Amino acid sequence: MAAGGRGIDIRFNEAELDDLLHGADGPVGRRLARYGEIVTQGAKRRAPVSPRGSGGRPSGYLRSKIGWQMGRDALGLYVDIASPARTPQGEPYGLFMEVGTRPHVIRPKKPGGWLRWVGSDGKVRFARKVNHPGTSAQPHLRPALEDLRGA
């Protein structure tokens, strides 16, 4: 009890106070979680979707992988919004869609193998290599950060 018996005296050590204010369940953590959800939903709304899918992936593959995760570093709590979506070759699909790609050559995974795809005319095509023209940027994550202005 506080002096005079009129109140309660609560004391925290530094670690307890820091965790209360800056831990995942504290006010800062709850606000960061809210921001993470706002940006994630905005990125999912804006993420490009190929109606037929791409690279053997189903339609909406990139969108389905976007999420957020809270972490802590030397400066405190942070929220990481990311997409672990990968191309069939293991490259970062979300990054490629966000910033685009330069023209590049696509080759089969196995030496001496063939690439196979269905053309827009419905015919199956085969090739040993394809000169891809590149992909224009389709930003979905950076514009989603603007959604925080109203939050």
PDB file of C-alpha atoms in Angstrom:
ATOM      1  CA  MET A   1       0.000   0.000   0.000  1.00  0.00           C
ATOM      2  CA  ALA A   2       1.100   3.522  -0.651  1.00  0.00           C
ATOM      3  CA  ALA A   3       1.679   5.996   2.129  1.00  0.00           C
ATOM      4  CA  GLY A   4      -1.507   6.715   4.078  1.00  0.00           C
ATOM      5  CA  GLY A   5      -3.177   3.525   2.850  1.00  0.00           C
ATOM      6  CA  ARG A   6      -5.020   5.321   0.025  1.00  0.00           C
ATOM      7  CA  GLY A   7      -3.664   3.613  -3.059  1.00  0.00           C
ATOM      8  CA  ILE A   8      -1.643   0.830  -4.479  1.00  0.00           C
ATOM      9  CA  ASP A   9       2.041   1.113  -5.205  1.00  0.00           C
ATOM     10  CA  ILE A  10       3.065  -1.017  -8.205  1.00  0.00           C
ATOM     11  CA  ARG A  11       6.727  -1.403  -8.954  1.00  0.00           C
ATOM     12  CA  PHE A  12       8.276  -3.055 -11.978  1.00  0.00           C
ATOM     13  CA  ASN A  13      11.880  -3.813 -12.578  1.00  0.00           C
ATOM     14  CA  GLU A  14      13.252  -2.540 -15.913  1.00  0.00           C
ATOM     15  CA  ALA A  15      12.859  -5.880 -17.683  1.00  0.00           C
ATOM     16  CA  GLU A  16       9.203  -6.250 -16.589  1.00  0.00           C
ATOM     17  CA  LEU A  17       8.350  -2.683 -17.598  1.00  0.00           C
ATOM     18  CA  ASP A  18      10.086  -3.065 -20.952  1.00  0.00           C
ATOM     19  CA  ASP A  19       8.192  -6.293 -21.645  1.00  0.00           C
ATOM     20  CA  LEU A  20       4.866  -4.721 -20.616  1.00  0.00           C
ATOM     21  CA  LEU A  21       5.329  -1.717 -22.902  1.00  0.00           C
ATOM     22  CA  HIS A  22       7.265  -3.281 -25.739  1.00  0.00           C
ATOM     23  CA  GLY A  23       6.440  -6.992 -25.599  1.00  0.00           C
ATOM     24  CA  ALA A  24       4.175  -8.648 -28.151  1.00  0.00           C
ATOM     25  CA  ASP A  25       1.219  -8.500 -25.709  1.00  0.00           C
ATOM     26  CA  GLY A  26       1.830  -4.915 -24.609  1.00  0.00           C
ATOM     27  CA  PRO A  27       0.333  -1.793 -26.180  1.00  0.00           C
ATOM     28  CA  VAL A  28       3.216  -1.391 -28.624  1.00  0.00           C
ATOM     29  CA  GLY A  29       3.047  -5.038 -29.670  1.00  0.00           C
ATOM     30  CA  ARG A  30      -0.716  -4.889 -30.163  1.00  0.00           C
ATOM     31  CA  ARG A  31      -0.392  -1.767 -32.298  1.00  0.00           C
ATOM     32  CA  LEU A  32       2.365  -3.346 -34.394  1.00  0.00           C
ATOM     33  CA  ALA A  33       0.217  -6.453 -34.879  1.00  0.00           C
ATOM     34  CA  ARG A  34      -2.647  -4.240 -36.076  1.00  0.00           C
ATOM     35  CA  TYR A  35      -0.322  -2.476 -38.517  1.00  0.00           C
ATOM     36  CA  GLY A  36       1.019  -5.814 -39.730  1.00  0.00           C
ATOM     37  CA  GLU A  37      -2.504  -7.016 -40.445  1.00  0.00           C
ATOM     38  CA  ILE A  38      -3.456  -3.786 -42.273  1.00  0.00           C
ATOM     39  CA  VAL A  39      -0.414  -3.956 -44.564  1.00  0.00           C
ATOM     40  CA  THR A  40      -0.801  -7.709 -45.138  1.00  0.00           C
ATOM     41  CA  GLN A  41      -4.444  -7.347 -46.179  1.00  0.00           C
ATOM     42  CA  GLY A  42      -3.574  -4.415 -48.461  1.00  0.00           C
ATOM     43  CA  ALA A  43      -0.772  -6.386 -50.113  1.00  0.00           C
ATOM     44  CA  LYS A  44      -3.065  -9.380 -50.620  1.00  0.00           C
ATOM     45  CA  ARG A  45      -5.705  -7.154 -52.268  1.00  0.00           C
ATOM     46  CA  ARG A  46      -3.119  -5.665 -54.628  1.00  0.00           C
ATOM     47  CA  ALA A  47      -1.049  -8.790 -55.404  1.00  0.00           C
ATOM     48  CA  PRO A  48      -1.292  -9.814 -59.061  1.00  0.00           C
ATOM     49  CA  VAL A  49      -3.204 -13.023 -59.769  1.00  0.00           C
ATOM     50  CA  SER A  50      -2.735 -15.061 -62.937  1.00  0.00           C
ATOM     51  CA  PRO A  51      -6.101 -16.656 -63.797  1.00  0.00           C
ATOM     52  CA  ARG A  52      -4.410 -19.894 -64.921  1.00  0.00           C
ATOM     53  CA  GLY A  53      -1.603 -19.856 -62.385  1.00  0.00           C
ATOM     54  CA  SER A  54       2.069 -19.633 -63.265  1.00  0.00           C
ATOM     55  CA  GLY A  55       5.004 -22.030 -63.283  1.00  0.00           C
ATOM     56  CA  GLY A  56       2.859 -24.910 -62.103  1.00  0.00           C
ATOM     57  CA  ARG A  57       1.552 -22.861 -59.194  1.00  0.00           C
ATOM     58  CA  PRO A  58      -2.212 -22.405 -58.670  1.00  0.00           C
ATOM     59  CA  SER A  59      -3.994 -19.140 -59.337  1.00  0.00           C
ATOM     60  CA  GLY A  60      -3.552 -16.816 -56.330  1.00  0.00           C
ATOM     61  CA  TYR A  61      -0.351 -18.562 -55.153  1.00  0.00           C
ATOM     62  CA  LEU A  62       1.502 -15.311 -54.351  1.00  0.00           C
ATOM     63  CA  ARG A  63      -1.516 -13.804 -52.599  1.00  0.00           C
ATOM     64  CA  SER A  64      -1.971 -16.896 -50.440  1.00  0.00           C
ATOM     65  CA  LYS A  65       1.605 -16.712 -49.137  1.00  0.00           C
ATOM     66  CA  ILE A  66       1.692 -13.069 -47.991  1.00  0.00           C
ATOM     67  CA  GLY A  67       1.762 -12.755 -44.204  1.00  0.00           C
ATOM     68  CA  TRP A  68       3.348 -10.981 -41.261  1.00  0.00           C
ATOM     69  CA  GLN A  69       5.472 -11.999 -38.314  1.00  0.00           C
ATOM     70  CA  MET A  70       6.565 -10.064 -35.248  1.00  0.00           C
ATOM     71  CA  GLY A  71      10.176 -10.107 -34.148  1.00  0.00           C
ATOM     72  CA  ARG A  72      12.540  -8.331 -31.798  1.00  0.00           C
ATOM     73  CA  ASP A  73      16.004  -6.958 -32.404  1.00  0.00           C
ATOM     74  CA  ALA A  74      18.363  -4.599 -30.575  1.00  0.00           C
ATOM     75  CA  LEU A  75      16.030  -1.643 -31.252  1.00  0.00           C
ATOM     76  CA  GLY A  76      12.859  -3.374 -30.065  1.00  0.00           C
ATOM     77  CA  LEU A  77       9.823  -4.992 -31.681  1.00  0.00           C
ATOM     78  CA  TYR A  78       9.251  -4.967 -35.431  1.00  0.00           C
ATOM     79  CA  VAL A  79       6.786  -6.474 -37.889  1.00  0.00           C
ATOM     80  CA  ASP A  80       8.063  -8.211 -41.003  1.00  0.00           C
ATOM     81  CA  ILE A  81       5.569  -8.429 -43.876  1.00  0.00           C
ATOM     82  CA  ALA A  82       6.740 -10.919 -46.468  1.00  0.00           C
ATOM     83  CA  SER A  83       5.843 -13.624 -48.918  1.00  0.00           C
ATOM     84  CA  PRO A  84       7.767 -16.895 -48.900  1.00  0.00           C
ATOM     85  CA  ALA A  85       6.340 -17.617 -52.390  1.00  0.00           C
ATOM     86  CA  ARG A  86       9.031 -18.991 -54.690  1.00  0.00           C
ATOM     87  CA  THR A  87       9.322 -19.658 -58.398  1.00  0.00           C
ATOM     88  CA  PRO A  88       9.756 -23.314 -59.416  1.00  0.00           C
ATOM     89  CA  GLN A  89      13.519 -22.573 -59.459  1.00  0.00           C
ATOM     90  CA  GLY A  90      13.411 -21.329 -55.850  1.00  0.00           C
ATOM     91  CA  GLU A  91      13.674 -17.607 -56.602  1.00  0.00           C
ATOM     92  CA  PRO A  92      11.716 -14.969 -54.605  1.00  0.00           C
ATOM     93  CA  TYR A  93       8.481 -14.663 -56.592  1.00  0.00           C
ATOM     94  CA  GLY A  94       7.030 -11.829 -54.478  1.00  0.00           C
ATOM     95  CA  LEU A  95      10.142  -9.696 -54.962  1.00  0.00           C
ATOM     96  CA  PHE A  96      10.110 -10.297 -58.724  1.00  0.00           C
ATOM     97  CA  MET A  97       6.469  -9.193 -58.924  1.00  0.00           C
ATOM     98  CA  GLU A  98       7.105  -6.155 -56.709  1.00  0.00           C
ATOM     99  CA  VAL A  99      10.093  -4.734 -58.623  1.00  0.00           C
ATOM    100  CA  GLY A 100       9.965  -6.600 -61.966  1.00  0.00           C
ATOM    101  CA  THR A 101      12.694  -8.552 -63.733  1.00  0.00           C
ATOM    102  CA  ARG A 102      15.138  -7.881 -66.567  1.00  0.00           C
ATOM    103  CA  PRO A 103      15.099 -10.021 -69.707  1.00  0.00           C
ATOM    104  CA  HIS A 104      16.639 -13.418 -68.926  1.00  0.00           C
ATOM    105  CA  VAL A 105      17.130 -16.923 -70.267  1.00  0.00           C
ATOM    106  CA  ILE A 106      15.101 -19.808 -68.805  1.00  0.00           C
ATOM    107  CA  ARG A 107      16.598 -23.289 -69.041  1.00  0.00           C
ATOM    108  CA  PRO A 108      15.406 -26.700 -67.828  1.00  0.00           C
ATOM    109  CA  LYS A 109      16.451 -27.805 -64.328  1.00  0.00           C
ATOM    110  CA  LYS A 110      18.076 -30.974 -65.664  1.00  0.00           C
ATOM    111  CA  PRO A 111      20.842 -30.709 -68.289  1.00  0.00           C
ATOM    112  CA  GLY A 112      19.574 -31.959 -71.632  1.00  0.00           C
ATOM    113  CA  GLY A 113      15.953 -31.614 -70.447  1.00  0.00           C
ATOM    114  CA  TRP A 114      13.080 -29.765 -72.012  1.00  0.00           C
ATOM    115  CA  LEU A 115      10.882 -26.890 -70.955  1.00  0.00           C
ATOM    116  CA  ARG A 116       7.152 -27.514 -71.455  1.00  0.00           C
ATOM    117  CA  TRP A 117       4.198 -25.138 -71.337  1.00  0.00           C
ATOM    118  CA  VAL A 118       0.754 -24.650 -72.809  1.00  0.00           C
ATOM    119  CA  GLY A 119       0.537 -21.749 -75.244  1.00  0.00           C
ATOM    120  CA  SER A 120      -2.339 -19.279 -75.419  1.00  0.00           C
ATOM    121  CA  ASP A 121      -3.705 -21.329 -78.336  1.00  0.00           C
ATOM    122  CA  GLY A 122      -3.974 -24.388 -76.065  1.00  0.00           C
ATOM    123  CA  LYS A 123      -1.116 -26.280 -77.763  1.00  0.00           C
ATOM    124  CA  VAL A 124       1.681 -27.835 -75.732  1.00  0.00           C
ATOM    125  CA  ARG A 125       5.065 -26.262 -76.515  1.00  0.00           C
ATOM    126  CA  PHE A 126       8.593 -27.596 -75.897  1.00  0.00           C
ATOM    127  CA  ALA A 127      11.968 -25.845 -75.934  1.00  0.00           C
ATOM    128  CA  ARG A 128      15.523 -26.298 -74.631  1.00  0.00           C
ATOM    129  CA  LYS A 129      15.670 -22.619 -73.607  1.00  0.00           C
ATOM    130  CA  VAL A 130      13.405 -19.582 -73.639  1.00  0.00           C
ATOM    131  CA  ASN A 131      14.488 -15.952 -73.894  1.00  0.00           C
ATOM    132  CA  HIS A 132      12.081 -14.374 -71.409  1.00  0.00           C
ATOM    133  CA  PRO A 133      11.421 -10.665 -72.104  1.00  0.00           C
ATOM    134  CA  GLY A 134      11.314  -9.831 -68.393  1.00  0.00           C
ATOM    135  CA  THR A 135       8.381  -8.791 -66.254  1.00  0.00           C
ATOM    136  CA  SER A 136       7.169  -5.283 -65.537  1.00  0.00           C
ATOM    137  CA  ALA A 137       6.903  -4.318 -61.877  1.00  0.00           C
ATOM    138  CA  GLN A 138       3.524  -4.923 -60.259  1.00  0.00           C
ATOM    139  CA  PRO A 139       3.949  -3.296 -56.833  1.00  0.00           C
ATOM    140  CA  HIS A 140       1.641  -4.670 -54.177  1.00  0.00           C
ATOM    141  CA  LEU A 141       3.620  -4.381 -50.926  1.00  0.00           C
ATOM    142  CA  ARG A 142       4.902  -0.807 -51.135  1.00  0.00           C
ATOM    143  CA  PRO A 143       1.445   0.622 -51.960  1.00  0.00           C
ATOM    144  CA  ALA A 144       0.007  -1.374 -49.049  1.00  0.00           C
ATOM    145  CA  LEU A 145       2.249   0.598 -46.678  1.00  0.00           C
ATOM    146  CA  GLU A 146       0.224   3.682 -47.625  1.00  0.00           C
ATOM    147  CA  ASP A 147      -2.783   2.042 -45.942  1.00  0.00           C
ATOM    148  CA  LEU A 148      -1.111   2.893 -42.611  1.00  0.00           C
ATOM    149  CA  ARG A 149      -1.667   6.614 -43.182  1.00  0.00           C
ATOM    150  CA  GLY A 150      -5.278   6.270 -42.077  1.00  0.00           C
ATOM    151  CA  ALA A 151      -4.593   3.787 -39.258  1.00  0.00           C
TER     152      ALA A 151
END
